[in-house]
Structure formats: C-alpha cells, structure tokens
CSV table of C-alpha atoms in Angstrom, one decimal:
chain,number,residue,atom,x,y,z
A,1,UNK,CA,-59.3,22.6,-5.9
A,2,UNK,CA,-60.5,20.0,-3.4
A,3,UNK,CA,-58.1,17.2,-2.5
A,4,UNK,CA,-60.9,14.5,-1.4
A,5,UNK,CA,-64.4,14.4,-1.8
A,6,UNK,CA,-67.5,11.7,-0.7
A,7,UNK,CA,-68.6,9.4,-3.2
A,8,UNK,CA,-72.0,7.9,-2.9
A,9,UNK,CA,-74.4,5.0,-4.3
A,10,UNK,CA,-73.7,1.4,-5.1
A,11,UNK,CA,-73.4,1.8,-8.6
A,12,UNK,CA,-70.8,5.2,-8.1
A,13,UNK,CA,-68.6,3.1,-5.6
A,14,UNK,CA,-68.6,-0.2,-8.0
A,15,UNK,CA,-67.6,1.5,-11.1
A,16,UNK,CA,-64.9,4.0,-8.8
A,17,UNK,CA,-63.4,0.6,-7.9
A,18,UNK,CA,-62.9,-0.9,-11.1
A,19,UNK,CA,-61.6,2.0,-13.2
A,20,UNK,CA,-59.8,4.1,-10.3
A,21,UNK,CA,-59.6,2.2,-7.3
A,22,UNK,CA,-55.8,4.3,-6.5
A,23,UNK,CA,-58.6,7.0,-5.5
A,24,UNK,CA,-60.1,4.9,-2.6
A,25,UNK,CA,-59.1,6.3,1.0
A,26,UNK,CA,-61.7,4.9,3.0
A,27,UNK,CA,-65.2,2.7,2.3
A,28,UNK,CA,-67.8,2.4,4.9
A,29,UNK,CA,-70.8,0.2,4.2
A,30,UNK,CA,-74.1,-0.1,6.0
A,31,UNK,CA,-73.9,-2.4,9.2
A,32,UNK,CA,-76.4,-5.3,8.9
A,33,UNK,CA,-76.5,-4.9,5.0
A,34,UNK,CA,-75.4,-8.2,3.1
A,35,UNK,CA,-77.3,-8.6,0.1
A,36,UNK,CA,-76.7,-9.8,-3.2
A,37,UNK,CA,-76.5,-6.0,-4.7
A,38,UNK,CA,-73.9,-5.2,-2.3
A,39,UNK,CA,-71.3,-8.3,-2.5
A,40,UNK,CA,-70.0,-7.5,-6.2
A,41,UNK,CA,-68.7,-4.1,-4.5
A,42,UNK,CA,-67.5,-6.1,-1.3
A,43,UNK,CA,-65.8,-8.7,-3.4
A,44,UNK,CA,-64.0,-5.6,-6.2
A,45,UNK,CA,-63.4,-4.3,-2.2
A,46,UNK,CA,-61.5,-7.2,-1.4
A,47,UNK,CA,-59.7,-7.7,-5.1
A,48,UNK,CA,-57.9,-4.3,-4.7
A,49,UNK,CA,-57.0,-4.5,-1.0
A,50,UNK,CA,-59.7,-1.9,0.1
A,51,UNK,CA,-61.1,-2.7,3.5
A,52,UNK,CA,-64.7,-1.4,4.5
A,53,UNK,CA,-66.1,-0.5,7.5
A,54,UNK,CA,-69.5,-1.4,8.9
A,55,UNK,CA,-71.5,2.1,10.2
A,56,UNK,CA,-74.9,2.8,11.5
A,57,UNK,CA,-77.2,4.7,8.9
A,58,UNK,CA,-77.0,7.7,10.8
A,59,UNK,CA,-73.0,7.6,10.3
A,60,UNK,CA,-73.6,7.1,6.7
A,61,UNK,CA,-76.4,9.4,6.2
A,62,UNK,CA,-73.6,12.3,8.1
A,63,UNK,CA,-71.1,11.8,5.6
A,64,UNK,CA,-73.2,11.7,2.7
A,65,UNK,CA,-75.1,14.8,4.0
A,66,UNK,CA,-78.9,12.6,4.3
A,67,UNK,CA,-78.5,11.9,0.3
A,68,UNK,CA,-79.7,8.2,-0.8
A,69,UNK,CA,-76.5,6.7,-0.4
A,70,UNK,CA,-77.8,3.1,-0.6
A,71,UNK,CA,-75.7,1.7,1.9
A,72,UNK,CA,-72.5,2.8,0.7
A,73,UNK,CA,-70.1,5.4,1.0
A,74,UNK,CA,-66.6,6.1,0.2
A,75,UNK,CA,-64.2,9.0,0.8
A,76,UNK,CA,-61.7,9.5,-2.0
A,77,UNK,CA,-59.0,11.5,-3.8
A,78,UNK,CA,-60.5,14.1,-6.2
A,79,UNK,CA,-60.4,13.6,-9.8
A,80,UNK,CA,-58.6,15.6,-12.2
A,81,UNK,CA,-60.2,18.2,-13.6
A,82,UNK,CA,-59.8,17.5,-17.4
A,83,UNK,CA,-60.0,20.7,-19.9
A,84,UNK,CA,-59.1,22.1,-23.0
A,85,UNK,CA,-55.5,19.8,-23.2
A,86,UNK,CA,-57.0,16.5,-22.1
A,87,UNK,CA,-59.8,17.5,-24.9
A,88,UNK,CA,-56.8,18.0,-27.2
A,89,UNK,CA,-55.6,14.3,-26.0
A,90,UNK,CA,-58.4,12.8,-26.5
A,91,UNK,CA,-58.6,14.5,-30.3
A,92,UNK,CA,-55.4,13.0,-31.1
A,93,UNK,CA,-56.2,9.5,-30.0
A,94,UNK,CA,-59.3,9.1,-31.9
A,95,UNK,CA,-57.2,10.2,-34.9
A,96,UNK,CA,-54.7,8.0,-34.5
A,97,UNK,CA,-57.6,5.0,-33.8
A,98,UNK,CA,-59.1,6.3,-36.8
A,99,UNK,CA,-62.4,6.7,-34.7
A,100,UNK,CA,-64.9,9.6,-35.8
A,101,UNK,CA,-65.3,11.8,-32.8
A,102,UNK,CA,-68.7,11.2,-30.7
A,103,UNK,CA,-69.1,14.2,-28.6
A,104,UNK,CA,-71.8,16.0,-26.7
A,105,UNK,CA,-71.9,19.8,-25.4
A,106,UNK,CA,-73.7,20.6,-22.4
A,107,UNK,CA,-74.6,24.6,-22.2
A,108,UNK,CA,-75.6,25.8,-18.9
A,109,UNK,CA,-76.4,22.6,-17.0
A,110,UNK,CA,-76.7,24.0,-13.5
A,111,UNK,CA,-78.6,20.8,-11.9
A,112,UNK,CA,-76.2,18.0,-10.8
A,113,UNK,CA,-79.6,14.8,-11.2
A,114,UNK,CA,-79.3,16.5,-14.9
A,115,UNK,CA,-75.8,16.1,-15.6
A,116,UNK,CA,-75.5,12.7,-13.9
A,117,UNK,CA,-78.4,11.7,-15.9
A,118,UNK,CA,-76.6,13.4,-19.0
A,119,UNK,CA,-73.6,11.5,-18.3
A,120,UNK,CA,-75.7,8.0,-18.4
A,121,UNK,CA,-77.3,8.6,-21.3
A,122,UNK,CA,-74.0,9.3,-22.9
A,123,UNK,CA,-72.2,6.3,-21.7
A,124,UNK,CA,-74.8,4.0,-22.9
A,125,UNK,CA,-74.3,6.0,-26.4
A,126,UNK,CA,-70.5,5.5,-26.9
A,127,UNK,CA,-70.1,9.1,-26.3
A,128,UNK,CA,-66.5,10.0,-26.6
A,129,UNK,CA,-66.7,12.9,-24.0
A,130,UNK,CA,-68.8,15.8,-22.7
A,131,UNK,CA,-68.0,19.4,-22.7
A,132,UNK,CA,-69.1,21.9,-20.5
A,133,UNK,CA,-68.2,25.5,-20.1
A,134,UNK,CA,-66.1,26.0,-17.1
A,135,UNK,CA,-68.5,28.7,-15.3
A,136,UNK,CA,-72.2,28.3,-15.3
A,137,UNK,CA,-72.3,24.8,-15.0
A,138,UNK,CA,-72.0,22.2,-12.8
A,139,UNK,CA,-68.7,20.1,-12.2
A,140,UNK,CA,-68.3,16.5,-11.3
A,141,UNK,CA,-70.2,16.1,-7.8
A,142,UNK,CA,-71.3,13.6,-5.6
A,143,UNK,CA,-74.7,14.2,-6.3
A,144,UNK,CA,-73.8,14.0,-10.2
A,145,UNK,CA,-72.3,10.1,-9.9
A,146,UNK,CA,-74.4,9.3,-7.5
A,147,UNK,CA,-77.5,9.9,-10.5
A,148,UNK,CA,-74.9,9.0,-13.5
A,149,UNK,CA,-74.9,5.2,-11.7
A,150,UNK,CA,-70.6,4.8,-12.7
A,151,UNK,CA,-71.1,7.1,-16.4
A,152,UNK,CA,-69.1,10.0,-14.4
A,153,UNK,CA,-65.9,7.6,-13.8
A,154,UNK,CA,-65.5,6.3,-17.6
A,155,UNK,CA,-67.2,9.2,-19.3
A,156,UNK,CA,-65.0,12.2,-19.8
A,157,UNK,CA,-65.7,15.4,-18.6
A,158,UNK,CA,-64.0,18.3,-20.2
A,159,UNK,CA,-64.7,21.7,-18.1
A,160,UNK,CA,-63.4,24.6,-20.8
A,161,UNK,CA,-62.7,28.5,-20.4
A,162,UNK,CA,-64.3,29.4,-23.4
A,163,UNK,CA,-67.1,27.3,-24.8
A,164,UNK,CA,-67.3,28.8,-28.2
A,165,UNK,CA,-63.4,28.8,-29.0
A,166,UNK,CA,-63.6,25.2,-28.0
A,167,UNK,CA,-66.4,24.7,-30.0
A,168,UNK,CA,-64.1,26.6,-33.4
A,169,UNK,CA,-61.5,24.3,-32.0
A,170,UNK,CA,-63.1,20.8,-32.3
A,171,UNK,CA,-64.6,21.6,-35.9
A,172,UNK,CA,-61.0,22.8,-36.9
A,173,UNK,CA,-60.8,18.8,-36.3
A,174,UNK,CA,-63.4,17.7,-38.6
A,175,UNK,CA,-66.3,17.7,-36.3
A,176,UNK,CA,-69.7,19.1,-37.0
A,177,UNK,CA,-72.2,20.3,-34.6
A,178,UNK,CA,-75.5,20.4,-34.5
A,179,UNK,CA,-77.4,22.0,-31.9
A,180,UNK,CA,-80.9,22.1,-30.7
A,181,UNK,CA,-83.7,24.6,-30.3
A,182,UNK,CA,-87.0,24.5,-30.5
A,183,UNK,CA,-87.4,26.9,-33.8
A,184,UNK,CA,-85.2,25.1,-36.0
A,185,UNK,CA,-86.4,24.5,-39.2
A,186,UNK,CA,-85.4,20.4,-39.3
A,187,UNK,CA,-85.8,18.1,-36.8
A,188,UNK,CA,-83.6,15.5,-35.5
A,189,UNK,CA,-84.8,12.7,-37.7
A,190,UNK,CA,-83.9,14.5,-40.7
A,191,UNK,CA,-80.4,15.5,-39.8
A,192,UNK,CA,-77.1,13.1,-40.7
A,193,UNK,CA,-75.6,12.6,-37.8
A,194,UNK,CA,-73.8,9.9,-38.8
A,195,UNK,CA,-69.7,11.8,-39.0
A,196,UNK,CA,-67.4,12.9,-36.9
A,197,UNK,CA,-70.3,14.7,-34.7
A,198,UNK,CA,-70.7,16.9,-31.6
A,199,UNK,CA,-74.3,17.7,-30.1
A,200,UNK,CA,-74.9,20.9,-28.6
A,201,UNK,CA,-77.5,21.1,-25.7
A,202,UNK,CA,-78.6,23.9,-24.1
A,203,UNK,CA,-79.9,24.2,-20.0
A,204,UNK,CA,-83.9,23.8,-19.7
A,205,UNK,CA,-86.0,26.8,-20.4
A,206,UNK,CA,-82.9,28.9,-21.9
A,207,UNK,CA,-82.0,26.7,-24.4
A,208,UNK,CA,-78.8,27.1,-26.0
A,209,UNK,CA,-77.0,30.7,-25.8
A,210,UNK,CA,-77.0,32.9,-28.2
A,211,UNK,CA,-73.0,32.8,-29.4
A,212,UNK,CA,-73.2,28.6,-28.6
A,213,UNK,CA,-75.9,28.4,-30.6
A,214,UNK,CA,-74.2,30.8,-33.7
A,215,UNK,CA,-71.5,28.5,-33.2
A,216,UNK,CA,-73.5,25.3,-34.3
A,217,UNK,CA,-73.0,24.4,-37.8
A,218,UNK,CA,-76.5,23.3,-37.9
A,219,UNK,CA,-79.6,23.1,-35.4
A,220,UNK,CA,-82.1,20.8,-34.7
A,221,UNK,CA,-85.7,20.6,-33.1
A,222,UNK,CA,-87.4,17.5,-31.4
A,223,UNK,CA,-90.8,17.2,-32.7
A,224,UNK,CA,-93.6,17.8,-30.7
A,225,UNK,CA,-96.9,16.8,-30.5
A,226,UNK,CA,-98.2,17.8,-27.3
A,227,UNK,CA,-99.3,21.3,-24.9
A,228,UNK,CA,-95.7,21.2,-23.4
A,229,UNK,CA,-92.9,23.0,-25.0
A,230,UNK,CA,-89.7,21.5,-23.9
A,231,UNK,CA,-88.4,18.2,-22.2
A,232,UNK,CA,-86.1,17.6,-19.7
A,233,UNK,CA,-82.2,18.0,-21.0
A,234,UNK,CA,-81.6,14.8,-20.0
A,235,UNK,CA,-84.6,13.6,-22.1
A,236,UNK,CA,-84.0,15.6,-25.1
A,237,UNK,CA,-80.0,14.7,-24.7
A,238,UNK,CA,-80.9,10.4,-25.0
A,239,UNK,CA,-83.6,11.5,-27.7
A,240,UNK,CA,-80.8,12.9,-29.8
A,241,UNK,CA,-77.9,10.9,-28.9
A,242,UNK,CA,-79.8,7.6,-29.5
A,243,UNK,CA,-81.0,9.0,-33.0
A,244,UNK,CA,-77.1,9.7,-33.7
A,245,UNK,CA,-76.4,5.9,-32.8
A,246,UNK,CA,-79.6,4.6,-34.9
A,247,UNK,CA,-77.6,6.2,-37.9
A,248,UNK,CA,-74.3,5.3,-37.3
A,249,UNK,CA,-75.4,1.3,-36.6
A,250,UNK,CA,-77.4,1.7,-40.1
C-alpha cells in the first residue's frame, strides 16, 4: 500500500484540510495566485499550522503529473483503505443512531472522472457510504478527488473481496437493494426506495454483472425516450439517488 500520495484541486485540498488535516505533509500553491477562491484554503492553511509554499506552474504541473490542479497541490499520508470491517462499523452506528442505511454499490467502475463524480453525487444525497469490489474497480486516486470536488474525504469508500457476500451481508442487516438495468420490468419512479436501501450500479456498457445483479432484491430501469441506450454512470447514479431522496423527504 502507498504511504503518501498527491492530492490535487482547490476543492480536494479544502475539504482534506477540514476533515483530515493530520494527513498534510507539504502544500504548495501557485506563485502569483491570490484570489478570493484560493484564501478560504490559505486561511484553513493557516488555522491548522500548515505552511504552503509558492511554486511556478511548471513545479505544480510536475507533481501533479500536467492534471488541472488549479493552483494547488498537496502531498499527504495515504488514507486508509476501509473494507468489509469498517462496513461492519459503520452498520453498527447507524443502528445504534437509529438511521436507515443509505448506501450505494458501484460494479466495475474502472474510470476515476466516474467515481469522483459518483462520489459527488452521493455526498450531496446523504449517502451513507459506497461499496466497490476490491478488484476491477478503481480505488481512491488523485484523479478521483480531484473530480469528487472534497465528496472522497467525507464519503466512505468501502473496497470489499467479495461483492456479492457483502452484498448477502448488508441485507442480513435489513437493507434492500435494488439494482439497475436496462430490461427491467419497473422503472425507478415506480420503486419504494424509501427503507433501509442500497443501490446497485453497474460500469457503462456492461451494466451490472451477472451474480451482482442476481444478488439485487429488485431491479430497476431509467426511462428512456431517446436513440441512445444508456447514460453515463455518474448520470444514471444522481438520477436514482435523487429519486431515493425525493421519497424519503416525502
């Protein structure tokens, strides 16, 4: 496992300061930059007793290997990989908060813009935490809280051996999951999604696989209306998240 890694992007840096700023080893900021996007991050900086350093663009662009790091880069301890135990934590907290569980499954996400844009969609949701399958999918990169804008350092991210024993696992705990493909019989406007829920999502084009998606206790389709076939994960993923938090407002 990597001990330190590059962390990107104004919002990445900002939200990496406020929830885990212990993981800060060094900051270095764009010389000649001092706008009003970039003082909240100096300022949060300041409040922990992280000092940056100014660098040319070409320094910056080195160390974030020429990705759009806005200005701002920061080298810092890895995170914890979180798996099947922190899962079980995280089950057991909810219980004892009396919370109904607000999860989503990610099946094959390969593309890091996907799963950072995943990871926004469900931080703006309330999602509880996101599961992924350990292989076959991609981990927490730079690239992935660069896109996420701060959703990958308050939005768990629980990498698991075995997606389909986890799966058995969290509906052992009351949860029901629905899952999506395109021949399902209801749509996602029809389904209660209003419980203890999990949605299950599978990677563009494949769609779900096949013992993920005999897993699901139910699956859904998006309508649609158009020539194309499918959306974008990260669409289809805020399409069926946000229909979940219609209901449970209602």
């Amino acid at each position: 496992m990597k001990k330190q890694e590059i962390i990107f992007g104004i919002h990445a840096v900002e939200a990496l300061l406020q929830n885990s700023p212990e993981r800060v080893i060094e900051l270095w900021l764009l010389q000649g930059r001092d706008d009003e996007r970039l003082a909240p991050l100096v300022a949060a900086a300041q409040a922990v007793g992280i000092k940056s350093q100014r660098s040319a663009r070409k320094v910056l662009d080195e160390k974030a290997d020429s990705s759009q790091h806005q200005g701002v880069v920061a080298r810092v301890k890895a995170a914890k990989v979180l798996t099947e135990n922190d899962l079980d934590s995280l089950m057991v907290k909810l219980e004892s908060q009396q919370k109904k569980p607000f999860l989503l499954i990610l099946d094959g996400v390969t593309d890091p813009h996907n799963l950072g844009a995943c990871l926004r969609n469900a931080d703006a949701a309330g999602v509880h935490g996101v599961i992924v399958p350990k292989d076959n999918s991609v981990g927490l990169t730079s690239v992935v809280s660069k896109v996420a804008c701060g959703a990958a350092e308050v939005v768990p991210l629980f990498q698991v051996t075995n997606l389909a024993r986890t799966m058995r696992y969290i509906q052992e705990k009351g949860v029901w999951i629905v899952g999506t493909a395109g021949e399902a019989d209801s749509n996602v406007y029809q389904a209660d999604l209003k419980g203890a829920l999990a949605i299950a999502m599978g990677a563009e084009g494949k769609g779900l696989r096949r013992l993920t998606r005999e897993s699901c206790d139910s699956l859904i389709s998006i309508p649609m209306a158009g020539t194309v076939s499918s959306l974008n994960v990260s669409v289809a993923t805020g399409i069926c998240l946000f229909e979940a938090v219609r209901q449970r407002l209602g």
